[in-house]
Coordinates of C-alpha atoms in Angstrom, one line a residue:
Chain U
X222 CA 112.8 122.5 152.0
X223 CA 112.3 125.9 150.4
X224 CA 111.6 125.8 146.7
X225 CA 114.0 127.9 144.7
X226 CA 113.0 128.8 141.2
X227 CA 115.7 128.0 138.5
X228 CA 116.4 131.7 138.0
X229 CA 117.9 131.9 141.4
X230 CA 120.4 129.3 140.5
X231 CA 121.5 130.9 137.3
X232 CA 122.6 134.1 139.0
X233 CA 125.2 132.2 141.0
X234 CA 128.6 131.9 139.3
X235 CA 128.9 128.2 138.7
X236 CA 125.7 126.4 137.9
X237 CA 125.1 122.8 137.0
X238 CA 123.3 123.5 133.7
X239 CA 126.1 125.6 132.4
X240 CA 128.9 123.2 133.4
X241 CA 126.9 120.1 132.1
X242 CA 126.1 121.7 128.8
X243 CA 129.6 122.9 128.4
X244 CA 130.9 119.3 128.9
X245 CA 128.5 117.8 126.3
X246 CA 129.4 120.6 123.8
X247 CA 133.1 119.8 124.3
X248 CA 132.6 116.1 123.9
X249 CA 130.4 116.4 120.9
X250 CA 132.7 118.8 119.1
X251 CA 135.7 116.5 119.8
X252 CA 134.3 114.3 117.1
X253 CA 135.0 117.0 114.6
X254 CA 138.3 117.7 116.3
X255 CA 139.4 114.1 116.0
X256 CA 138.6 114.0 112.3
X257 CA 140.5 117.2 111.7
X258 CA 143.3 116.2 113.9
X259 CA 143.7 112.9 112.1
X260 CA 144.0 114.6 108.7
X261 CA 146.4 117.3 109.9
X262 CA 148.6 114.8 111.8
X263 CA 148.9 112.5 108.9
X264 CA 149.7 115.4 106.5
X265 CA 152.3 116.9 108.8
X266 CA 154.1 113.6 109.4
X267 CA 154.2 112.8 105.7
X268 CA 155.7 116.2 104.9
X269 CA 159.4 115.0 104.5
X270 CA 158.3 112.4 102.0
X271 CA 155.9 114.8 100.2
X272 CA 158.7 117.4 99.9
X273 CA 161.2 114.9 98.6
X274 CA 159.2 112.9 96.0
X275 CA 156.2 115.1 95.2
X276 CA 153.7 113.6 92.7
X277 CA 156.1 111.0 91.4
X278 CA 155.4 109.1 94.7
X279 CA 152.2 107.7 93.3
X280 CA 153.7 106.8 89.8
X281 CA 157.1 105.4 90.8
X282 CA 157.3 101.6 90.9
X283 CA 160.5 101.2 93.0
X284 CA 160.2 100.7 96.7
X285 CA 163.6 100.2 98.3
X286 CA 164.0 101.5 101.9
X287 CA 167.7 100.7 101.9
X288 CA 168.4 102.8 98.8
X289 CA 165.9 105.4 99.8
X290 CA 163.6 105.0 96.8
X291 CA 160.0 105.3 97.6
X292 CA 157.3 104.7 94.9
X293 CA 153.8 103.7 96.0
X294 CA 152.5 102.4 92.7
X295 CA 152.7 98.7 93.5
X296 CA 150.7 99.3 96.7
X297 CA 148.1 101.5 95.0
X298 CA 147.8 98.9 92.2
X299 CA 147.4 96.1 94.7
X300 CA 144.8 97.9 96.8
X301 CA 142.7 99.0 93.8
X302 CA 142.9 95.6 92.1
X303 CA 142.0 93.6 95.2
X304 CA 139.2 95.8 96.4
X305 CA 137.6 96.4 93.0
X306 CA 137.6 92.7 92.1
X307 CA 136.2 91.7 95.5
X308 CA 133.6 94.4 95.2
X309 CA 132.6 93.1 91.7
X310 CA 132.1 89.6 93.2
X311 CA 130.5 90.7 96.5
X312 CA 128.0 93.2 95.0
X313 CA 125.6 90.8 93.1
X314 CA 125.9 88.2 95.9
X315 CA 125.0 90.8 98.6
X316 CA 122.1 92.4 96.8
X317 CA 120.7 89.0 95.9
X318 CA 121.0 87.9 99.5
X319 CA 119.4 91.1 100.8
X320 CA 116.5 90.7 98.3
X321 CA 116.1 87.1 99.4
X322 CA 115.8 88.2 103.0
X323 CA 113.4 91.0 102.5
X324 CA 111.4 90.0 99.4
X325 CA 111.4 86.3 98.9
X326 CA 111.5 84.3 102.2
X327 CA 109.1 84.7 105.1
X328 CA 109.9 87.0 108.0
X329 CA 111.1 84.3 110.4
X330 CA 113.7 82.6 108.0
X331 CA 114.6 86.1 106.8
X332 CA 115.5 87.4 110.2
X333 CA 117.4 84.2 110.9
X334 CA 119.5 84.6 107.8
X335 CA 120.0 88.3 108.7
X336 CA 121.2 87.4 112.2
X337 CA 123.7 84.9 110.6
X338 CA 124.9 87.6 108.3
X339 CA 125.4 90.0 111.2
X340 CA 127.4 87.3 112.9
X341 CA 129.7 87.1 109.9
X342 CA 130.2 90.8 110.1
X343 CA 131.2 90.6 113.7
X344 CA 134.1 88.2 113.2
X345 CA 137.3 90.1 113.7
X346 CA 139.6 90.6 110.7
X347 CA 142.5 88.7 112.2
X348 CA 140.3 85.6 112.5
X349 CA 139.4 85.8 108.8
X350 CA 143.2 86.1 108.2
X351 CA 144.0 83.1 110.4
X352 CA 141.5 81.0 108.5
X353 CA 142.7 82.4 105.2
X354 CA 146.3 81.7 105.7
X355 CA 146.0 78.3 107.4
X356 CA 143.0 76.8 105.5
X357 CA 142.0 78.7 102.4
X358 CA 145.5 79.5 101.0
X359 CA 146.7 75.9 101.1
X360 CA 143.5 74.8 99.5
X361 CA 143.9 77.3 96.8
X362 CA 147.4 76.2 96.2
X363 CA 146.5 72.5 96.0
X364 CA 143.3 72.6 93.9
X365 CA 142.0 75.9 92.7
X366 CA 145.1 77.6 91.4
X367 CA 146.5 74.6 89.5
X368 CA 143.1 74.1 87.9
X369 CA 142.9 77.8 86.8
X370 CA 146.4 77.6 85.5
X371 CA 145.8 74.4 83.6
X372 CA 142.7 75.6 81.9
X373 CA 143.1 79.3 81.6
X374 CA 146.8 79.7 82.0
X375 CA 147.0 81.3 78.5
X376 CA 145.2 84.3 80.0
X377 CA 147.5 86.8 81.7
X378 CA 145.2 86.7 84.8
X379 CA 145.9 83.1 85.6
X380 CA 149.5 82.7 84.7
X381 CA 152.3 81.8 87.0
X382 CA 153.1 79.3 89.7
X383 CA 150.4 78.5 92.4
X384 CA 151.7 79.9 95.7
X385 CA 148.4 79.9 97.6
X386 CA 149.1 83.2 99.2
X387 CA 148.2 85.4 96.3
X388 CA 146.0 88.2 94.9
X389 CA 143.3 85.6 94.4
X390 CA 143.3 84.7 98.1
X391 CA 143.1 88.4 99.0
X392 CA 140.2 89.0 96.7
X393 CA 138.3 86.0 98.1
X394 CA 138.8 86.8 101.7
X395 CA 137.9 90.5 101.1
X396 CA 134.7 89.3 99.3
X397 CA 133.8 87.1 102.3
X398 CA 134.4 90.1 104.6
X399 CA 132.5 92.8 102.7
X400 CA 129.4 90.7 101.7
X401 CA 127.9 91.0 105.2
X402 CA 128.4 94.8 105.3
X403 CA 126.8 95.4 101.9
X404 CA 124.0 92.9 102.6
X405 CA 123.0 94.3 106.0
X406 CA 122.9 97.9 104.8
X407 CA 121.1 96.9 101.6
X408 CA 118.6 95.1 103.7
X409 CA 117.9 98.2 105.7
X410 CA 117.5 100.2 102.5
X411 CA 115.1 97.6 101.1
X412 CA 113.0 97.6 104.3
X413 CA 112.6 101.4 103.8
X414 CA 110.9 100.9 100.5
X415 CA 107.2 101.5 101.1
X416 CA 104.9 98.5 100.7
X417 CA 102.6 100.6 98.5
X418 CA 105.3 100.4 95.8
X419 CA 105.3 96.6 96.0
X420 CA 101.5 96.4 96.1
X421 CA 101.1 98.7 93.1
X422 CA 103.4 96.4 91.1
X423 CA 101.6 93.2 92.2
X424 CA 98.2 94.8 91.5
X425 CA 99.4 95.4 87.9
X426 CA 100.0 91.7 87.6
X427 CA 103.8 91.6 88.0
X428 CA 105.5 88.5 89.1
X429 CA 107.7 88.6 92.3
X430 CA 110.8 89.2 90.2
X431 CA 109.1 91.9 88.1
X432 CA 108.0 93.6 91.3
X433 CA 111.6 93.6 92.5
X434 CA 113.0 94.8 89.2
X435 CA 110.4 97.5 88.5
X436 CA 109.4 98.7 92.0
X437 CA 111.8 97.7 94.7
X438 CA 115.3 98.1 93.1
X439 CA 114.6 101.5 91.4
X440 CA 113.3 102.9 94.7
X441 CA 116.3 101.8 96.7
X442 CA 118.9 102.5 94.0
X443 CA 120.8 105.3 95.6
X444 CA 120.8 103.6 99.0
X445 CA 122.1 100.4 97.5
X446 CA 124.8 102.3 95.7
X447 CA 125.7 103.9 99.1
X448 CA 125.9 100.4 100.6
X449 CA 128.2 99.2 97.8
X450 CA 130.5 102.3 98.1
X451 CA 130.7 101.7 101.9
X452 CA 131.8 98.1 101.1
X453 CA 134.5 99.5 98.8
X454 CA 135.7 101.7 101.6
X455 CA 135.9 98.7 104.0
X456 CA 137.7 96.6 101.4
X457 CA 140.3 99.3 100.6
X458 CA 141.1 99.9 104.3
X459 CA 141.1 96.3 105.3
X460 CA 144.4 95.4 106.8
X461 CA 145.0 92.3 108.8
X462 CA 143.2 89.6 106.8
X463 CA 144.7 90.9 103.5
X464 CA 148.2 91.2 105.0
X465 CA 148.0 87.6 106.0
X466 CA 147.0 86.1 102.7
X467 CA 148.2 88.4 99.9
X468 CA 151.9 87.4 100.0
X469 CA 153.3 90.9 100.5
X470 CA 155.4 91.3 97.3
X471 CA 155.7 94.8 95.9
X472 CA 155.4 93.8 92.3
X473 CA 152.9 95.1 89.7
X474 CA 151.2 92.0 88.2
X475 CA 147.9 91.4 86.7
X476 CA 147.9 87.7 87.4
X477 CA 145.6 86.7 90.3
X478 CA 148.0 83.8 91.1
X479 CA 150.9 86.1 91.8
X480 CA 151.4 87.5 95.3
X481 CA 150.8 91.3 95.7
X482 CA 150.8 94.0 98.3
X483 CA 148.3 96.7 99.4
X484 CA 148.6 100.1 101.0
X485 CA 147.4 99.0 104.5
X486 CA 149.6 95.9 104.3
X487 CA 152.8 97.7 103.7
X488 CA 152.0 100.0 106.6
X489 CA 151.2 97.1 108.9
X490 CA 154.4 95.2 107.9
X491 CA 157.0 98.0 107.8
X492 CA 155.9 100.9 110.0
X493 CA 156.9 99.7 113.4
X494 CA 160.4 98.9 112.1
X495 CA 160.9 101.8 109.6
X496 CA 164.6 101.9 108.8
X497 CA 164.9 105.7 108.4
X498 CA 162.8 108.9 109.0
X499 CA 162.2 109.1 105.3
X500 CA 160.9 105.5 105.3
X501 CA 158.5 106.3 108.1
X502 CA 157.4 109.5 106.3
X503 CA 156.8 107.6 103.1
X504 CA 154.6 105.1 104.9
X505 CA 152.8 108.0 106.5
X506 CA 152.2 109.4 103.0
X507 CA 150.7 106.0 101.9
X508 CA 148.5 106.3 105.0
X509 CA 147.5 109.9 104.0
X510 CA 146.6 108.7 100.5
X511 CA 144.5 105.9 102.1
X512 CA 142.9 108.3 104.5
X513 CA 141.9 110.7 101.8
X514 CA 140.5 107.9 99.6
X515 CA 138.4 106.5 102.4
X516 CA 137.2 109.9 103.5
X517 CA 136.0 110.6 100.0
X518 CA 134.4 107.2 99.7
X519 CA 132.7 107.4 103.1
X520 CA 131.3 110.9 102.5
X521 CA 129.9 109.8 99.2
X522 CA 128.4 106.7 100.7
X523 CA 126.8 108.4 103.7
X524 CA 125.3 111.2 101.6
X525 CA 123.7 108.5 99.4
X526 CA 122.5 106.5 102.4
X527 CA 121.2 109.5 104.3
X528 CA 119.2 110.5 101.3
X529 CA 117.2 107.3 101.5
X530 CA 116.9 106.5 105.2
X531 CA 118.4 107.9 108.3
X532 CA 118.3 104.6 110.1
X533 CA 120.2 102.8 107.3
X534 CA 123.0 105.3 107.8
X535 CA 122.7 105.1 111.6
X536 CA 123.0 101.4 111.9
X537 CA 125.9 100.9 109.5
Chain J
X184 CA 100.0 85.0 74.8
X185 CA 100.5 81.8 76.8
X186 CA 104.2 81.7 76.0
X187 CA 104.8 85.2 77.2
X188 CA 103.3 84.4 80.6
X189 CA 105.3 81.1 80.7
X190 CA 108.4 83.0 79.9
X191 CA 107.8 85.6 82.7
X192 CA 107.1 82.8 85.1
X193 CA 110.2 81.0 84.2
X194 CA 112.3 84.2 84.6
X195 CA 110.7 84.7 87.9
X196 CA 111.5 81.1 89.0
X197 CA 115.1 81.3 87.8
X198 CA 115.6 84.6 89.6
X199 CA 114.2 83.2 92.9
X200 CA 116.6 80.3 92.5
X201 CA 119.5 82.6 91.8
X202 CA 118.7 84.6 95.0
X203 CA 118.5 81.4 97.0
X204 CA 121.8 80.3 95.6
X205 CA 123.4 83.6 96.4
X206 CA 122.2 83.4 100.0
X207 CA 123.6 79.9 100.3
X208 CA 127.0 81.0 98.8
X209 CA 127.1 83.8 101.4
X210 CA 126.5 81.5 104.3
X211 CA 128.9 78.7 103.3
X212 CA 132.1 80.6 104.3
X213 CA 130.5 81.4 107.6
X214 CA 129.8 77.7 108.2
X215 CA 133.4 76.8 107.1
X216 CA 135.0 79.4 109.3
X217 CA 133.0 78.3 112.3
X218 CA 133.7 74.7 111.7
X219 CA 137.4 75.3 111.6
X220 CA 137.5 77.6 114.7
X221 CA 135.5 75.0 116.7
X222 CA 137.5 72.0 115.4
X223 CA 141.0 73.5 115.6
X224 CA 140.1 75.6 118.6
X225 CA 138.8 72.9 120.8
X226 CA 141.6 70.5 120.0
X227 CA 144.2 73.1 121.0
X228 CA 142.6 74.6 124.0
X229 CA 143.9 73.6 127.4
X230 CA 144.5 75.1 130.8
X231 CA 148.0 76.4 129.8
X232 CA 146.4 78.7 127.2
X233 CA 144.8 80.6 130.0
X234 CA 147.6 80.5 132.6
X235 CA 150.9 80.5 130.7
X236 CA 152.8 83.1 128.7
X237 CA 154.1 82.2 125.2
X238 CA 157.2 80.0 125.0
X239 CA 160.2 81.1 122.7
X240 CA 159.8 80.2 119.0
X241 CA 160.0 76.5 118.3
X242 CA 159.3 75.3 121.8
X243 CA 156.1 73.3 122.4
X244 CA 153.6 74.6 125.0
X245 CA 152.9 77.9 126.5
X246 CA 149.8 80.0 126.4
X247 CA 148.3 83.4 125.8
X248 CA 147.4 84.4 129.3
X249 CA 149.3 87.7 129.0
X250 CA 147.4 88.5 125.8
X251 CA 144.1 87.8 127.4
X252 CA 144.9 90.0 130.4
X253 CA 146.5 92.7 128.2
X254 CA 143.4 92.8 126.0
X255 CA 141.2 93.2 129.1
X256 CA 143.4 96.1 130.3
X257 CA 143.4 97.8 126.9
X258 CA 139.7 97.5 126.6
X259 CA 139.1 98.8 130.1
X260 CA 141.2 101.9 129.7
X261 CA 139.8 102.5 126.2
X262 CA 136.3 102.4 127.7
X263 CA 137.2 104.9 130.4
X264 CA 138.3 107.3 127.7
X265 CA 135.8 106.5 125.0
X266 CA 132.5 105.9 126.8
X267 CA 132.1 109.3 128.5
X268 CA 133.0 111.1 125.3
X269 CA 130.6 109.0 123.2
X270 CA 127.7 109.1 125.7
X271 CA 127.9 112.8 126.7
X272 CA 128.6 113.8 123.1
X273 CA 125.3 112.0 122.2
X274 CA 123.6 113.9 125.0
X275 CA 124.6 117.1 123.3
X276 CA 123.2 115.8 119.9
X277 CA 119.9 114.8 121.3
X278 CA 119.3 117.3 124.1
X279 CA 121.0 120.5 123.2
X280 CA 122.3 120.7 119.6
X281 CA 120.6 122.7 116.9
X282 CA 119.7 120.5 114.1
X283 CA 122.4 121.8 111.7
X284 CA 125.3 121.4 114.1
X285 CA 124.0 118.0 115.2
X286 CA 123.7 116.8 111.7
X287 CA 127.3 117.9 111.0
X288 CA 128.6 116.0 114.1
X289 CA 126.5 113.0 113.3
X290 CA 127.9 112.9 109.8
X291 CA 131.5 113.3 111.0
X292 CA 130.9 110.4 113.4
X293 CA 129.7 108.2 110.5
X294 CA 132.6 109.2 108.4
X295 CA 135.0 108.6 111.3
X296 CA 133.7 105.1 111.8
X297 CA 134.7 104.4 108.2
X298 CA 138.3 105.5 108.6
X299 CA 140.5 102.3 108.4
X300 CA 141.6 101.3 111.9
X301 CA 145.3 101.1 110.8
X302 CA 145.1 104.9 110.1
X303 CA 143.9 105.4 113.7
X304 CA 147.0 103.5 114.8
X305 CA 149.3 105.7 112.8
X306 CA 147.7 108.9 114.1
X307 CA 148.1 107.7 117.7
X308 CA 151.7 106.7 116.9
X309 CA 152.4 110.2 115.8
X310 CA 150.6 112.0 118.6
X311 CA 151.4 109.7 121.6
X312 CA 154.1 107.1 120.9
X313 CA 156.6 109.6 119.4
X314 CA 156.3 112.2 122.1
X315 CA 156.3 109.6 124.9
X316 CA 159.4 108.0 123.2
X317 CA 158.0 104.4 123.2
X318 CA 155.2 102.1 122.5
X319 CA 152.7 101.9 125.4
X320 CA 149.5 100.3 126.5
X321 CA 148.1 103.8 127.0
X322 CA 148.6 104.5 123.3
X323 CA 146.9 101.3 122.4
X324 CA 143.9 102.1 124.6
X325 CA 143.7 105.6 123.0
X326 CA 143.6 104.1 119.5
X327 CA 140.8 101.7 120.6
X328 CA 138.9 104.6 122.3
X329 CA 139.0 106.5 119.0
X330 CA 137.3 103.6 117.3
X331 CA 134.7 103.2 120.1
X332 CA 133.6 106.9 120.3
X333 CA 131.6 107.2 117.0
X334 CA 129.9 103.8 117.6
X335 CA 128.9 104.7 121.2
X336 CA 127.8 108.2 120.1
X337 CA 125.5 107.0 117.4
X338 CA 123.9 104.2 119.3
X339 CA 123.4 106.3 122.5
X340 CA 121.8 109.1 120.5
X341 CA 119.3 106.7 118.9
X342 CA 118.4 105.5 122.4
X343 CA 118.0 109.0 123.8
X344 CA 115.8 110.1 121.0
X345 CA 113.4 107.3 121.9
X346 CA 112.8 108.7 125.4
X347 CA 109.4 110.4 125.4
X348 CA 109.5 114.2 125.7
X349 CA 106.8 114.1 128.3
X350 CA 109.2 112.4 130.8
X351 CA 111.7 115.3 130.5
X352 CA 108.8 117.8 130.7
X353 CA 107.4 116.2 133.9
X354 CA 110.8 116.4 135.5
X355 CA 111.4 120.0 134.5
X356 CA 108.0 120.9 135.7
X357 CA 108.9 119.7 139.1
X358 CA 111.7 122.2 139.2
X359 CA 114.6 119.8 138.5
X360 CA 117.3 121.5 136.6
X361 CA 117.9 120.4 133.0
X362 CA 121.2 118.8 133.7
X363 CA 119.8 116.7 136.6
X364 CA 116.8 115.8 134.4
X365 CA 119.2 114.6 131.7
X366 CA 121.2 112.5 134.2
X367 CA 118.4 111.1 136.3
X368 CA 115.5 110.9 133.9
X369 CA 116.6 110.9 130.3
X370 CA 119.8 108.9 130.5
X371 CA 118.3 106.6 133.1
X372 CA 115.3 105.7 131.0
X373 CA 117.6 104.9 128.1
X374 CA 120.1 103.0 130.2
X375 CA 119.4 99.5 128.8
X376 CA 119.7 100.6 125.2
X377 CA 122.9 102.5 126.0
X378 CA 124.4 99.4 127.7
X379 CA 123.5 97.4 124.5
X380 CA 125.4 99.9 122.4
X381 CA 128.4 99.9 124.7
X382 CA 128.6 96.1 124.7
X383 CA 128.5 96.1 120.9
X384 CA 131.3 98.7 120.8
X385 CA 133.4 96.7 123.3
X386 CA 132.9 93.6 121.2
X387 CA 134.0 95.5 118.1
X388 CA 137.2 96.8 119.6
X389 CA 138.0 93.5 121.3
X390 CA 138.9 92.0 118.0
X391 CA 140.8 95.0 116.6
X392 CA 144.4 94.3 115.6
X393 CA 145.6 96.9 113.2
X394 CA 145.4 99.9 115.5
X395 CA 147.5 98.1 118.1
X396 CA 150.4 97.2 115.8
X397 CA 152.3 100.5 116.4
X398 CA 150.7 101.6 119.7
X399 CA 150.5 98.7 122.2
X400 CA 153.0 96.7 120.0
X401 CA 152.6 93.5 122.0
X402 CA 155.2 91.5 124.0
X403 CA 155.9 88.0 125.2
X404 CA 155.8 88.7 128.9
X405 CA 153.5 89.7 131.7
X406 CA 153.0 93.4 131.8
X407 CA 150.4 95.6 133.4
X408 CA 152.1 99.0 133.1
X409 CA 150.3 101.6 131.0
X410 CA 153.6 103.2 129.8
X411 CA 155.1 100.0 128.4
X412 CA 154.2 97.8 125.5
X413 CA 151.6 95.3 126.3
X414 CA 150.4 92.0 124.8
X415 CA 146.9 91.7 123.3
X416 CA 145.0 88.6 122.2
X417 CA 144.4 89.7 118.6
X418 CA 148.0 90.7 118.1
X419 CA 149.2 87.3 119.4
X420 CA 146.8 85.5 117.1
X421 CA 148.2 87.5 114.2
X422 CA 151.9 86.9 115.1
X423 CA 151.3 83.2 115.8
X424 CA 149.3 82.7 112.6
X425 CA 152.0 84.1 110.3
X426 CA 154.8 82.3 112.1
X427 CA 156.1 79.0 110.6
X428 CA 155.7 77.0 113.8
X429 CA 152.9 74.4 114.1
X430 CA 152.7 74.8 117.8
X431 CA 152.2 78.6 117.4
X432 CA 149.5 77.9 114.9
X433 CA 147.8 75.7 117.5
X434 CA 147.9 78.5 120.0
X435 CA 146.5 80.9 117.3
X436 CA 143.5 78.6 116.8
X437 CA 143.0 78.4 120.5
X438 CA 143.2 82.2 120.9
X439 CA 140.7 82.6 118.0
X440 CA 138.2 80.3 119.8
X441 CA 138.6 82.4 123.0
X442 CA 138.2 85.7 121.1
X443 CA 135.2 84.6 119.1
X444 CA 133.5 83.1 122.2
X445 CA 134.2 86.4 124.1
X446 CA 132.7 88.5 121.3
X447 CA 129.7 86.4 120.8
X448 CA 128.9 86.3 124.5
X449 CA 129.2 90.1 124.5
X450 CA 126.8 90.4 121.6
X451 CA 124.4 87.9 123.1
X452 CA 124.5 89.8 126.3
X453 CA 123.8 93.0 124.3
X454 CA 120.8 91.3 122.6
X455 CA 119.5 90.2 126.0
X456 CA 119.8 93.8 127.3
X457 CA 118.1 95.0 124.2
X458 CA 115.2 92.7 124.7
X459 CA 114.7 93.0 128.4
X460 CA 113.0 96.4 128.5

């Protein structure tokens, strides 16, 4: 065959390189397109509700699709309460577990625990929900909630009848679900801490814990913060498991024993059967609020993670 | 002097214990969930689960065969849409893109993978279900594809970056055009890693429920049409779990066992592909 230099090809109208590159450009930029399209689509479809209720949407407590009153406060309250509480429980557990994997135990046991944690992260949300509603909630109702009510019932957080399906159940299931995420990203961050830092601390006579406190944690601080914020993003957007165990009652209560409601849950329960166009638009607006919150959270988390280690951001 | 050292050592010991305790606490729910899935799952699994469609509420028996088939179809179509986009998008990032644009796209992909999946469902509802005037399998697949794309893009790019530059240069020096080099040399050398990423992405969307709620919707019958609602295994588990019927709870546990087995085999397969290089 006669060898043709590449230049010869280029002069013909349609050449492979041009077409192939064009295709990859199109596909790569579609990622930006999708993100933009999502935001615009959510905004446009919530316009009827935005126009009707304005800012009072997020401060009004009344949610009554029949009367046409749409106030999102009970859902925002439920989402913030459940995700922040679960984050407060999950953060120390996750960081301690990640430290145990990377700093305390040997490599073999460490990677075994890490694999188990990854397994926990791979279980679908609906299966956590199934376990939550059929096993955990009845157990809470029988033992934990009566105990809390008997001993701490004077506190507003533990007052009320034990239903099982409750804010407490949501907080616990969310905690179980976000621990693996925070743990595995924190582990990546800790692995990116240079050994010279550890060796320096040990050489100065530090104990293992002092090494962690003075050398490892300060070095990984922003990355760990990124991991925690990413966990918050996951908790706030978590839908199925929470919907199954929280009780779905749009009431603002500070008691963990009372049922509650979250933003993703109300969307999951009501959207497919929205009673009016305004009802659907109001649910879209809740979705829009949720999208904006998670976008902000994710951008913050990724910036923090990327500043520490590219791989930690990549594997998340 | 002695007491200071003793105190430091005690603090150290306590902290080590605390970390051990935290690790055990994290692993206990995993053990419990597995125990229940295995115990309840195995006692409720039978041939009907794989061959029958669900019975009306309250009647004993029936299965989730339509959900299993439906999930397969949804994942298949989602892969047809999502895989080319993710893989060739990654080719742009690693082979063509300038570093600034690539960083921007990479960042968007990471942010996109953090968007709650129920939002993806709502967006697809607005863009596909409303114009098509009905819930459909196609809409469900599209929602799943949107979730797959960022995962496939990021894992594929990592793999392409690991292909040595000399391989590409050797091929180019032989006069092979860049696009053929990319297809026949770069992508081919990274194939095993890409397959690993694809399997993990498939495992991830196989369990997704929220984006299917208002796209595929689910139904109680056999259906294979792309323009009609379709049943999916995770949707059925959800609906059966929140129902008040014991026999539907039984089916939900059986379905959960099937789903978890499927996902773990996928990730084992992915690990095996990842190793065998």
